[in-house]
CSV table of C-alpha atoms in Angstrom, one decimal:
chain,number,residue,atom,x,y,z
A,30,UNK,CA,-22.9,40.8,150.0
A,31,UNK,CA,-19.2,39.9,150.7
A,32,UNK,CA,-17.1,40.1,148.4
A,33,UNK,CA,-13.5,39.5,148.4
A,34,UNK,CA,-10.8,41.3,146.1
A,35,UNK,CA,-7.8,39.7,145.2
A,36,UNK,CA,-4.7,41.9,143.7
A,37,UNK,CA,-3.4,40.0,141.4
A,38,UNK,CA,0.9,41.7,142.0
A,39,UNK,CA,1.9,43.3,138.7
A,40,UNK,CA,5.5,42.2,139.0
A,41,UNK,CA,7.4,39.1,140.0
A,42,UNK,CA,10.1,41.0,141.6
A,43,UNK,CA,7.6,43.3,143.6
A,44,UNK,CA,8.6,41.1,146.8
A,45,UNK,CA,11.8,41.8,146.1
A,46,UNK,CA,11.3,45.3,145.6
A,47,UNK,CA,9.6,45.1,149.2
A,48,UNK,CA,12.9,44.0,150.8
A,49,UNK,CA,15.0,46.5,149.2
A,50,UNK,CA,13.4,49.3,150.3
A,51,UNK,CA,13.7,47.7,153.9
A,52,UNK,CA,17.3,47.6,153.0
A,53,UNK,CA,17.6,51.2,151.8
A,54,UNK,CA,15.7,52.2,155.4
A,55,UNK,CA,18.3,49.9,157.4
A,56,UNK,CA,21.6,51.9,155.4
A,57,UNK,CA,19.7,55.3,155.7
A,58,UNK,CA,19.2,55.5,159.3
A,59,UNK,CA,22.8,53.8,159.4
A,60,UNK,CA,24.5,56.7,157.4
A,61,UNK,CA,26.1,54.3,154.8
A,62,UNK,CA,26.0,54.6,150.8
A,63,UNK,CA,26.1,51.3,149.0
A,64,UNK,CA,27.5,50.2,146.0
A,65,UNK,CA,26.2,47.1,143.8
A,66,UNK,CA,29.1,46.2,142.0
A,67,UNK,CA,29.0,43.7,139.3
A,68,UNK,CA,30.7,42.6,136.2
A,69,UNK,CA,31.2,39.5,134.1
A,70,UNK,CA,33.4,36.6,136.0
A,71,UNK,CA,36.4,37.5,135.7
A,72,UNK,CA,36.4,40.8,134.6
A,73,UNK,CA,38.8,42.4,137.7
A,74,UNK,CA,35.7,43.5,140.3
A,75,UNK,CA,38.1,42.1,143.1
A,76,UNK,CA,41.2,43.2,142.2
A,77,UNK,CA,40.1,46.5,141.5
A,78,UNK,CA,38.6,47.0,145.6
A,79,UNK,CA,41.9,45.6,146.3
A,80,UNK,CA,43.3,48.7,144.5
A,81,UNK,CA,40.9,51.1,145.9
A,82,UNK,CA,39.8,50.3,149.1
A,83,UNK,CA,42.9,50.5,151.1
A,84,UNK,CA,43.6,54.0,150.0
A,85,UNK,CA,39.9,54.8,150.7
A,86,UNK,CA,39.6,57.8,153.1
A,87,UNK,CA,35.8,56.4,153.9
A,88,UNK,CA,35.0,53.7,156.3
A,89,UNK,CA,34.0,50.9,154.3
A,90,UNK,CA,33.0,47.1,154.2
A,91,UNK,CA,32.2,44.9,151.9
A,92,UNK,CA,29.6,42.3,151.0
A,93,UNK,CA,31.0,39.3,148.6
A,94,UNK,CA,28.4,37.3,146.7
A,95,UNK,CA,29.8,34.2,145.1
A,96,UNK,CA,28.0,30.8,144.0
A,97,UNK,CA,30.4,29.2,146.1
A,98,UNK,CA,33.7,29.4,148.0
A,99,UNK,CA,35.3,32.2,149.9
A,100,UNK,CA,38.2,32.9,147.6
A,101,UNK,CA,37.5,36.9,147.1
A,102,UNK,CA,36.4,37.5,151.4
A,103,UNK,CA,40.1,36.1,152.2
A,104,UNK,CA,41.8,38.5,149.9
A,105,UNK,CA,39.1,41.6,150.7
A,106,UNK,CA,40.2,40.5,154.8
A,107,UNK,CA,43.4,40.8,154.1
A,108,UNK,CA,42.6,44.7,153.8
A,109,UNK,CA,41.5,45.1,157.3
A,110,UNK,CA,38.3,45.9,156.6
A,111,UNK,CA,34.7,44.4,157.7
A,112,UNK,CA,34.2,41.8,155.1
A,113,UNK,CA,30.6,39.3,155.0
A,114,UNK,CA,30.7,36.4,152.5
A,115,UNK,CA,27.4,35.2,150.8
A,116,UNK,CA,27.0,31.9,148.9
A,117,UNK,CA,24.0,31.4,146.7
A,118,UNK,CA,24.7,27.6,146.2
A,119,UNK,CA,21.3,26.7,148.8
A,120,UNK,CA,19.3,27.8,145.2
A,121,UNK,CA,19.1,24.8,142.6
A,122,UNK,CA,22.0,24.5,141.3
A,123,UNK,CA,23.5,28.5,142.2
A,124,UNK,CA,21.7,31.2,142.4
A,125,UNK,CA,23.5,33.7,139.5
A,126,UNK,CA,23.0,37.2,141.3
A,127,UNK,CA,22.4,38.4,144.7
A,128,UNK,CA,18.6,39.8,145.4
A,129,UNK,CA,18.0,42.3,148.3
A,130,UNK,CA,16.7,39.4,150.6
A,131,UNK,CA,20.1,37.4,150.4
A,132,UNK,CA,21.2,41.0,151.1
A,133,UNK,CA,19.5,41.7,153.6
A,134,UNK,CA,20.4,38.2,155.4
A,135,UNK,CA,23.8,39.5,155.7
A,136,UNK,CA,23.2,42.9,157.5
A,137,UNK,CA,23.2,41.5,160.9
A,138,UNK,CA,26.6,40.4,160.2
A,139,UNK,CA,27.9,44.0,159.3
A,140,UNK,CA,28.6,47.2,161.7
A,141,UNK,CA,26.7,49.0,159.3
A,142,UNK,CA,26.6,51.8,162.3
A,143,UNK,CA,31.0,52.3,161.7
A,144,UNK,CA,30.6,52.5,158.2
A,145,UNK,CA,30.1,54.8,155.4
A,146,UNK,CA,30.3,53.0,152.5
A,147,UNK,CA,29.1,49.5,152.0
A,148,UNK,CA,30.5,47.6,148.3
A,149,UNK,CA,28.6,44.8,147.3
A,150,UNK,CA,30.6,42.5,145.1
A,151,UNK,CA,27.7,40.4,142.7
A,152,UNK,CA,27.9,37.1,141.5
A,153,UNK,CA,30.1,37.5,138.1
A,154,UNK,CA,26.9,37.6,135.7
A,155,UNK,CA,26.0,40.2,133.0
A,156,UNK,CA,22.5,39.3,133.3
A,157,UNK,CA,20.4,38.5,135.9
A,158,UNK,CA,22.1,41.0,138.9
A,159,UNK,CA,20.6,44.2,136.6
A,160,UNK,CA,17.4,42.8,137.8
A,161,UNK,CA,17.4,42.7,141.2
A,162,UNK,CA,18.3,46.1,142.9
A,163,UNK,CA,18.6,45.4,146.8
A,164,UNK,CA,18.8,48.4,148.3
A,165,UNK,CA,22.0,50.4,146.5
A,166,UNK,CA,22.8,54.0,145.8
A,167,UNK,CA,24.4,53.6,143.2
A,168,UNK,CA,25.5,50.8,140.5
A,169,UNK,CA,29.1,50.2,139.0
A,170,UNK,CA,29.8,47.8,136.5
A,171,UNK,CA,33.3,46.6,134.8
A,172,UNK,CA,33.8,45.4,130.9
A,173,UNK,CA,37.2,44.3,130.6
A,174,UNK,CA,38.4,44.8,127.2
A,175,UNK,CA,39.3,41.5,126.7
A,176,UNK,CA,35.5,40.7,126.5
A,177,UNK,CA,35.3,42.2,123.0
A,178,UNK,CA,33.4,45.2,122.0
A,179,UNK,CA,30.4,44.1,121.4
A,180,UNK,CA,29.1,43.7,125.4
A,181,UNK,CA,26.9,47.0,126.0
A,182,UNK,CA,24.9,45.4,122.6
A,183,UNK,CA,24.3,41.9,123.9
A,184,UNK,CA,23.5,43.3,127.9
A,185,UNK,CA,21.9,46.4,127.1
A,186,UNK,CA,20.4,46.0,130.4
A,187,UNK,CA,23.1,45.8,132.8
A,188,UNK,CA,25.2,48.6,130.9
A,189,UNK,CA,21.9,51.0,131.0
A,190,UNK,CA,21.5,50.2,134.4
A,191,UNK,CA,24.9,51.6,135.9
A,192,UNK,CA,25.8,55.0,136.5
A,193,UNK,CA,29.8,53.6,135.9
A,194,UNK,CA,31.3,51.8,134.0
A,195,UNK,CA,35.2,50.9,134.3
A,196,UNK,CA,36.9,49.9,131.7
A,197,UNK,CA,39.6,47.5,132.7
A,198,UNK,CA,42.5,45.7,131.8
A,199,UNK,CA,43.5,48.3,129.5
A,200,UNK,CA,47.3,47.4,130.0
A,201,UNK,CA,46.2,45.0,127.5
A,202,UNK,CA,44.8,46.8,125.0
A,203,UNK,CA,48.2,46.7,122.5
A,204,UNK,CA,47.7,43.1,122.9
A,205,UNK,CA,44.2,42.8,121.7
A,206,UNK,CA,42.6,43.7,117.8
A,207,UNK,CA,39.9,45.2,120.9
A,208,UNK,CA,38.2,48.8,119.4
A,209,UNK,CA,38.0,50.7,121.9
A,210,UNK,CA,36.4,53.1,120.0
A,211,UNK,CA,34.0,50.7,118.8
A,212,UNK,CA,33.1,49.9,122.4
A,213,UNK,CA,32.5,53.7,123.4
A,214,UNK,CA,30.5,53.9,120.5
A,215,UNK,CA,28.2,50.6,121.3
A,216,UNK,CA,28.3,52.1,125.2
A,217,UNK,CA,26.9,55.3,124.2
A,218,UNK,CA,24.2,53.1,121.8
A,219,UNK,CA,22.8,51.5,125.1
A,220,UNK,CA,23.2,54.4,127.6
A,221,UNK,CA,24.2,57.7,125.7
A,222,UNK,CA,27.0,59.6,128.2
A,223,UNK,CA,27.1,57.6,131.1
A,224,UNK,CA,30.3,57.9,133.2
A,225,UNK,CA,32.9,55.8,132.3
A,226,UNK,CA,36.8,55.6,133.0
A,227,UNK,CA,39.3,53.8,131.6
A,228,UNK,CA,41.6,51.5,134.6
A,229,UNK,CA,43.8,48.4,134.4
A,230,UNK,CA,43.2,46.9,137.8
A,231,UNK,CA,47.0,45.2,137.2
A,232,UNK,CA,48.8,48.2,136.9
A,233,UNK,CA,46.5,50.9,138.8
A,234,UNK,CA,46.7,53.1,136.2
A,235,UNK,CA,43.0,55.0,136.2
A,236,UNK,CA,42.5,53.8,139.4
A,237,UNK,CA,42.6,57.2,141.3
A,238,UNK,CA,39.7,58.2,139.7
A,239,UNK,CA,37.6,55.1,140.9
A,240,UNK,CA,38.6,55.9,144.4
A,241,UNK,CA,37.9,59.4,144.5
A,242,UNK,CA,34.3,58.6,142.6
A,243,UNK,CA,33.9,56.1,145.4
A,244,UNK,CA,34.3,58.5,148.1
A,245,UNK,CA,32.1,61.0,146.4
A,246,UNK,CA,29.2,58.1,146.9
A,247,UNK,CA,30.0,57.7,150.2
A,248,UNK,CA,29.1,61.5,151.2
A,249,UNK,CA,25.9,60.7,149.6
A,250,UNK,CA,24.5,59.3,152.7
A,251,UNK,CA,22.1,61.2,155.1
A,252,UNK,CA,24.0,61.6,158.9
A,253,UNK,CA,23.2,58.5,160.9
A,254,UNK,CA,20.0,58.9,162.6
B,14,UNK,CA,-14.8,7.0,149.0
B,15,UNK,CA,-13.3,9.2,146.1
B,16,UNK,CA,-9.9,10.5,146.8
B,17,UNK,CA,-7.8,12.9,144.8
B,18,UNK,CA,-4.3,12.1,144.8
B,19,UNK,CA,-2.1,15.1,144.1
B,20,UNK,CA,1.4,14.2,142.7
B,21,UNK,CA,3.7,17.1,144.1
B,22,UNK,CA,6.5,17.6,141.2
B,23,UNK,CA,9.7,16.8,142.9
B,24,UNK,CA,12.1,18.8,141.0
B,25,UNK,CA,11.3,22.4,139.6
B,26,UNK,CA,13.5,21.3,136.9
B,27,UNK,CA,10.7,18.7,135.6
B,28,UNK,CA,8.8,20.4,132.9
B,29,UNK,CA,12.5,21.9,131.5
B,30,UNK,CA,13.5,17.7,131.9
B,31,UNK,CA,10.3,16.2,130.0
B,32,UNK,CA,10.8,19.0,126.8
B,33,UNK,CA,14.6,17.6,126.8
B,34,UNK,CA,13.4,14.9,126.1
B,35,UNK,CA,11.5,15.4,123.3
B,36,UNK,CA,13.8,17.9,122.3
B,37,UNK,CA,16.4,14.3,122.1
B,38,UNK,CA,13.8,12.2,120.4
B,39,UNK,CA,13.5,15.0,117.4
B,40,UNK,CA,17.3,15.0,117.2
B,41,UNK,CA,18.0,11.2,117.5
B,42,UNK,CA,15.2,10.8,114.3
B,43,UNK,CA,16.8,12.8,112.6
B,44,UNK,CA,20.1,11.5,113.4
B,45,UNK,CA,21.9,14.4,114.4
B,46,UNK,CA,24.3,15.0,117.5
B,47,UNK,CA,24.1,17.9,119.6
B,48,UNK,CA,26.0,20.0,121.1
B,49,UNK,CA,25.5,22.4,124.0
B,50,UNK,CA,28.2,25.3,124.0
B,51,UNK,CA,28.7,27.2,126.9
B,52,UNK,CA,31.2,30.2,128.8
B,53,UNK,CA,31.1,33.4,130.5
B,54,UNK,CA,30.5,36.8,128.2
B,55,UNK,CA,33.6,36.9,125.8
B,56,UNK,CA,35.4,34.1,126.4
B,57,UNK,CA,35.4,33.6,122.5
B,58,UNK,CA,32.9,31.1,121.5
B,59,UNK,CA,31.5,32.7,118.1
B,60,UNK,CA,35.1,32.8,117.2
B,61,UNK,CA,36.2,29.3,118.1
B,62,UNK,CA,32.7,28.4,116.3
B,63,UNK,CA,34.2,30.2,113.0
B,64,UNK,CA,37.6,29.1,113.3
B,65,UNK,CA,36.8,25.2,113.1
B,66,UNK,CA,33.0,25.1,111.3
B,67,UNK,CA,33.9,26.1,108.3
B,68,UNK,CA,36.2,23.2,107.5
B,69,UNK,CA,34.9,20.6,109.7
B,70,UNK,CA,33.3,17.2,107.4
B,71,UNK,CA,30.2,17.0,108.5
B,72,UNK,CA,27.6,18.5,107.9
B,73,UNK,CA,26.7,21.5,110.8
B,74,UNK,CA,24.1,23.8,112.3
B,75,UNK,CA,24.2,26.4,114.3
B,76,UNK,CA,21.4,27.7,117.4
B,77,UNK,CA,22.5,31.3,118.5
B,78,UNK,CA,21.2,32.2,122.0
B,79,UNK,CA,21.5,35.9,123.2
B,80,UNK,CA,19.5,38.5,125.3
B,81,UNK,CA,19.4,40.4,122.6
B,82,UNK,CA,20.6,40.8,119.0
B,83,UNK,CA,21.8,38.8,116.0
B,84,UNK,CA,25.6,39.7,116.1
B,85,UNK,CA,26.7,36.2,116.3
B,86,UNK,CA,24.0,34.8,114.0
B,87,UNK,CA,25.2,37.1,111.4
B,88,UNK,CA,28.8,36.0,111.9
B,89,UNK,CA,28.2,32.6,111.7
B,90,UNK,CA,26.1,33.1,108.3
B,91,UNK,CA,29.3,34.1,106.3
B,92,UNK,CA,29.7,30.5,106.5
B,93,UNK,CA,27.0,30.0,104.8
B,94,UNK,CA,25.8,27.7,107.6
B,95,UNK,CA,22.4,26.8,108.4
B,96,UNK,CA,22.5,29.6,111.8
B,97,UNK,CA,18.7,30.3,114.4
B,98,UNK,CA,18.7,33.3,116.1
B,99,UNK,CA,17.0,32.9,119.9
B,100,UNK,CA,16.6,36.0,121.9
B,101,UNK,CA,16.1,35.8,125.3
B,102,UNK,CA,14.6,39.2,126.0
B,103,UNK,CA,11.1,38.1,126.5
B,104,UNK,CA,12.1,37.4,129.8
B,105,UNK,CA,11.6,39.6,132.5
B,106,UNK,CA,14.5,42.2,132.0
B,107,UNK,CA,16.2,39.1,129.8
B,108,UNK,CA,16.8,35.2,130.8
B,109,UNK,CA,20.3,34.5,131.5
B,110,UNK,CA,19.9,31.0,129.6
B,111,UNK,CA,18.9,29.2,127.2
B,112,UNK,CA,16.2,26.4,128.7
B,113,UNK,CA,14.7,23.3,126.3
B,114,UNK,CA,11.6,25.0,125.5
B,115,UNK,CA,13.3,27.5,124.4
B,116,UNK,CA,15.2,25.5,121.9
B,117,UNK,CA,12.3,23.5,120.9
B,118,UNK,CA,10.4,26.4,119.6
B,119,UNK,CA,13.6,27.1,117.6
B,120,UNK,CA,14.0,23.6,116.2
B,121,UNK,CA,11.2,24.3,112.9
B,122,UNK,CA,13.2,26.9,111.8
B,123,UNK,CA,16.4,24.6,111.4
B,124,UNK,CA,16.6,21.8,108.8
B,125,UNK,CA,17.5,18.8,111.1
B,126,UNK,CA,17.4,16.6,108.8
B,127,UNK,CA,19.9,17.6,106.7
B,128,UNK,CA,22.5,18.1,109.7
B,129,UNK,CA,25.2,15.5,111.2
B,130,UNK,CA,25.6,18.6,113.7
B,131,UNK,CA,24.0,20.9,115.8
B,132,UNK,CA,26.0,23.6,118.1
B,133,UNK,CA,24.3,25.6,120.1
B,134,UNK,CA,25.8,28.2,121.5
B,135,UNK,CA,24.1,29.3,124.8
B,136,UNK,CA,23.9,32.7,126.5
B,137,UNK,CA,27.0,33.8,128.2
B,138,UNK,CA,27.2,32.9,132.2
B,139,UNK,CA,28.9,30.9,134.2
B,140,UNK,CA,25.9,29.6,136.2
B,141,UNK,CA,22.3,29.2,134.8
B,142,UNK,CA,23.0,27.5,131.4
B,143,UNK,CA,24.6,24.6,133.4
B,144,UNK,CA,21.5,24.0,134.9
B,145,UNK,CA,18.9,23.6,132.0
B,146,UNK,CA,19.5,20.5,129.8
B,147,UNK,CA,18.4,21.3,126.2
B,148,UNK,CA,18.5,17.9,124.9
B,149,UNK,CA,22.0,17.8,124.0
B,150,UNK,CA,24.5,14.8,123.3
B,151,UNK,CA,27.4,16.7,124.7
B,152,UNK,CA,28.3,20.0,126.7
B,153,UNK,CA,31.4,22.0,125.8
B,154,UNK,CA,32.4,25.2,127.9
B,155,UNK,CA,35.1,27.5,126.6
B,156,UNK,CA,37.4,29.4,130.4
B,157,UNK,CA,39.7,32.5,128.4
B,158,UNK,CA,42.8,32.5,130.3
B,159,UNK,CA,41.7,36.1,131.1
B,160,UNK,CA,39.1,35.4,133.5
B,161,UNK,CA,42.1,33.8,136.3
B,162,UNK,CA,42.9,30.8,137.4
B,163,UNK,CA,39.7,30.7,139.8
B,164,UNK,CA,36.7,30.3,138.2
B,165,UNK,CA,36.3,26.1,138.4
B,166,UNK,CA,36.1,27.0,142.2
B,167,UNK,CA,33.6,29.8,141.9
B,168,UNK,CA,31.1,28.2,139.0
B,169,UNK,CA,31.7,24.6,139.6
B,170,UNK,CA,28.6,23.3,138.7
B,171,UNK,CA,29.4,24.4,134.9
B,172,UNK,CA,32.9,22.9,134.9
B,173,UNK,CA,31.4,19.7,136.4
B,174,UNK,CA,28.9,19.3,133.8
B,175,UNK,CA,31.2,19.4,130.8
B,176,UNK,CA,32.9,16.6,129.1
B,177,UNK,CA,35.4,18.9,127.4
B,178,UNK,CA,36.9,22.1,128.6
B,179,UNK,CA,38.5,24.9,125.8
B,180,UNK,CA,41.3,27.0,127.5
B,181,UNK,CA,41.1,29.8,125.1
B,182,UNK,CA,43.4,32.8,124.5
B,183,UNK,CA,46.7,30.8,125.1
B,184,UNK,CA,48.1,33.3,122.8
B,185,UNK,CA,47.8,36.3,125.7
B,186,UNK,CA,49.1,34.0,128.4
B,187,UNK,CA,52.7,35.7,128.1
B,188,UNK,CA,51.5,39.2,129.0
B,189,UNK,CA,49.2,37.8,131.7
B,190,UNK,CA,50.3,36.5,135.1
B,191,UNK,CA,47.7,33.5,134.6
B,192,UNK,CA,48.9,30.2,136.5
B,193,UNK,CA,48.0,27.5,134.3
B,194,UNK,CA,49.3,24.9,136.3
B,195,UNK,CA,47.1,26.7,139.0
B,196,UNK,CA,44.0,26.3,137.3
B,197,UNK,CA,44.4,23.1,135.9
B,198,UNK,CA,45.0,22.3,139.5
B,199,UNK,CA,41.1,23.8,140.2
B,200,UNK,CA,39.5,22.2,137.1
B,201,UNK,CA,40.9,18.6,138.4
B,202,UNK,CA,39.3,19.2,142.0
B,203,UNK,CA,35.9,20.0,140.2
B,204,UNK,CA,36.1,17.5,137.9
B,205,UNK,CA,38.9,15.1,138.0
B,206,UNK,CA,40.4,14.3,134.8
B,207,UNK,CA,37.9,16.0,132.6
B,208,UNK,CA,39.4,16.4,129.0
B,209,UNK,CA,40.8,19.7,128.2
B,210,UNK,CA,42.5,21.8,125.1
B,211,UNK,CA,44.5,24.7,124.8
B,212,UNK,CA,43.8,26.7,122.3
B,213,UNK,CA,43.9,30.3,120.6
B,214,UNK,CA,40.9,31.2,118.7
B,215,UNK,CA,42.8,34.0,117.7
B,216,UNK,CA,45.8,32.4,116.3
B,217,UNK,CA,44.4,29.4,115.7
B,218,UNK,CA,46.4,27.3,117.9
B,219,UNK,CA,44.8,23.8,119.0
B,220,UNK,CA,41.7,24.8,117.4
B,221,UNK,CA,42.2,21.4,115.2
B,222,UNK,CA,41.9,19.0,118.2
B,223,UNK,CA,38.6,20.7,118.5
B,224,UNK,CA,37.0,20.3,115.1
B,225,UNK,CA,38.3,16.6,114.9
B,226,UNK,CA,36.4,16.3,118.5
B,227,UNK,CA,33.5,17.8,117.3
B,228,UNK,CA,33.4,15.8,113.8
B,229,UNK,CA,33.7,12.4,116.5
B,230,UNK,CA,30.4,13.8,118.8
B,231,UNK,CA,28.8,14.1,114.9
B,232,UNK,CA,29.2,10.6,114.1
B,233,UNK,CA,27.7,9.5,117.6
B,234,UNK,CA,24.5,10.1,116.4
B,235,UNK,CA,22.7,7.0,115.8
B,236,UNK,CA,21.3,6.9,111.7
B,237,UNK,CA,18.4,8.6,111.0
B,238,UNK,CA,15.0,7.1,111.4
């Protein structure tokens, strides 16, 4: 007797799991390390590559996921560097974070092959874009201290998720009633120990640090095959 | 000859639109105005909300969306304010909004009919809350002057769908090398003419426009049945 079995999947972001692992393959046999980079909106992600990437002793190239509008590509081009822009306005509405197939649509755009590092810039959400890895090696997050302490406590997932987090605008901190001490504390609640350095995007200070750490990813990579 | 007819739902939106509505039938019996409260992560709306609830004249509610936790729940109790927690982290990895069935299964809990007011302040994001109507009378977002002068370009769909904007921390704009005239520039090519306020949760500047405008939604609501 036939009899058919169905798998019933175990996960709704199985199929996206699928498509990151193509991804990982793709930047693998490419010899590039990739960053998912994300962060509230606002919070400095642009600024700070503008800081970093023109010092960057890497080849790199970034991917910029926005809802709409090519505002942060212009200023990344501006840097001379291999820059791909990705709106997620076709989903209803806006699509709030970048998955690995909206990734992966942008590949074919990108000498993967000249670089070694790739930055993916993620829509500015604290949510949704700790769910969907799309092939990284490795995730950075920002918390601007103007965004109160009390983040890492309200998105213990994105904040557990990273293996850095910058802390930036600091240049404003004698500004602010911001505890910084407070934050470390609710930081280390969510994700006891995980790197984390202090930056002002503004004035550059701390900004070394990010570079060098970026650097370190990209020699990461396996040698193109 | 029997034929099925199959309606195809048009709009994935339709169940989240049909609970709206019900959710606006329960409020409109009970004659209380609602409204939805919306910005990105720390923009300052738990502080606005105790800067101008505590003295407003009517009589107020309070719905507290997060991923996780009961930080701003707890905050807005000291006003001794009827105040629903509604965590989000059922969701897979946490939803980025609240929807209306969501807030429908929060509505026992809250005692409407004693209320002129309802606030609900949604989950912080730029992008998903604007998409899920909750039943509400009025939507309010709250842009910090931290986040830059873009971000009408980059999330329009949220600026679009609010009848009042809250430019918040006016009292940092002289450290910062915000462009007001710049963004209020971007808000008017998103939404022309939309109304806006400056104000400082902080110091309290302009916070008063903001209670007299809310204390004007709460006497739109028709009597109760």
């Amino acid at each position: 007797m036939h009899r058919t079995k169905v798998k019933v999947a175990e996960d709704a972001l199985d199929a996206n799991t699928t498509i990151a692992n193509a991804n990982r393959g793709d930047f693998d046999r490419a010899g590039v390390s990739v960053v998912n980079f994300m962060s509230a909106p606002g919070a400095g992600k642009t600024t700070l590559l503008e800081r970093v990437l023109a010092e960057l002793d890497v080849r790199a190239g970034v991917l910029e996921g926005d809802v709409q509008g090519s505002a942060d590509a212009d200023r990344i081009s501006a840097l001379h560097l291999p820059v791909v822009q990705l709106n997620t306005d076709a989903g209803f509405g806006g699509e709030c974070h970048l998955d690995a197939n909206m990734v992966r649509s942008a590949l074919g755009d990108l000498p993967l092959g000249e670089l070694d590092l790739l930055v993916i810039e993620n829509v500015g959400n604290l949510v949704c874009p700790a769910e969907f890895r799309v092939g990284e090696d490795a995730r950075v997050m920002v918390s601007a201290v103007t965004e109160g302490e009390d983040k890492p406590l309200k998105y213990p997932l994105m904040f557990r998720t990273c293996e850095l987090v910058l802390i930036n605008k600091i240049d404003l901190l004698e500004h602010l009633e911001f505890d910084l001490d407070r934050f470390l504390y609710n930081l280390d609640a969510v994700h006891p120990g995980v790197e984390r350095m202090l930056v002002s995007a503004r004035t550059g200070e701390g900004t070394e640090a990010f570079r060098a750490w970026l650097e370190g990813v990209a020699k990461r990579a396996p040698a193109a095959a």
